[in-house]
């Protein structure tokens, strides 16, 4: 760097000075009335000898001075580090379907201690190399034999030596093809409900493919289980579960294997509904005729229903628009505000069993006419005489 001070005589308004030395120039600002201006020019080559610097001031002329240039101070570059790499993939091991990659790293002028990373994209190894190491042998074990073209790369932690790479091809696979996987399916059929026991039987068939191992199997539906020992290469196994409750529930049959060759399998089904029935019982039906308000009849006739083992009822007859059963509350129901019939009217009362598969109960009742025009009853005295 060249630095100095330019002196200005009779300074005037603010402006600029241009300094030129060799192939470089620099422009510096000068303030109004300033007589000295410091400057510095960097990037000049140290070549020795004498050089001049010229100062140009607009409308003020120029000035020249000389200075001594320092000689070169550059240290000779060290010899470059050179690196080469040789790698050899081993043969495939049939027991593991793997191979070992062996290699030798050769170095020249590796004057610095440094660490290296060796990688082939699947596995990596690291090592610390002392200064002036000339060779380093390494191996990568347990690599998969897949026949893939790979690149082995050596990376250096420092900057003295550059990374180096070599391509190679892994050996092809030498493993024996794995056996075909075991495939399993199960089909189940629930039988009809037995009314004598309210139970059913579940039948099923287990189908297997590639079940090359002997194994035991447990079949369960959450209520009952069946176990069996299956010989190697069994292709089908039939089973039954007896005495299951007919409850209409959705159940899952699951097949579990003792070994790991075959995976578990499941199938859902619906049990038959209960066939053990408690029929509906129509305990009592009370008909209430319409009342009178003077000689006017009220449309307030009604039917009261009491039932057992029943959940709903239906009443049909004059003045009733029921089309669907209505629920019984604690086995009771009342049909109110029936019109006074012109003549005795018949109504059919039906109660439906709690179990929809069981019998309903039915009764027909009559609603008599209410006549509010009848005169009030009159007490007539009766005299009894004894005749001899």
XYZ file of C-alpha atoms in Angstrom, residues 41 177 272 373:
4
model
C -3.400 3.414 -2.827
C -34.931 -66.586 -3.310
C -78.933 -65.057 14.249
C -131.269 -37.020 26.485
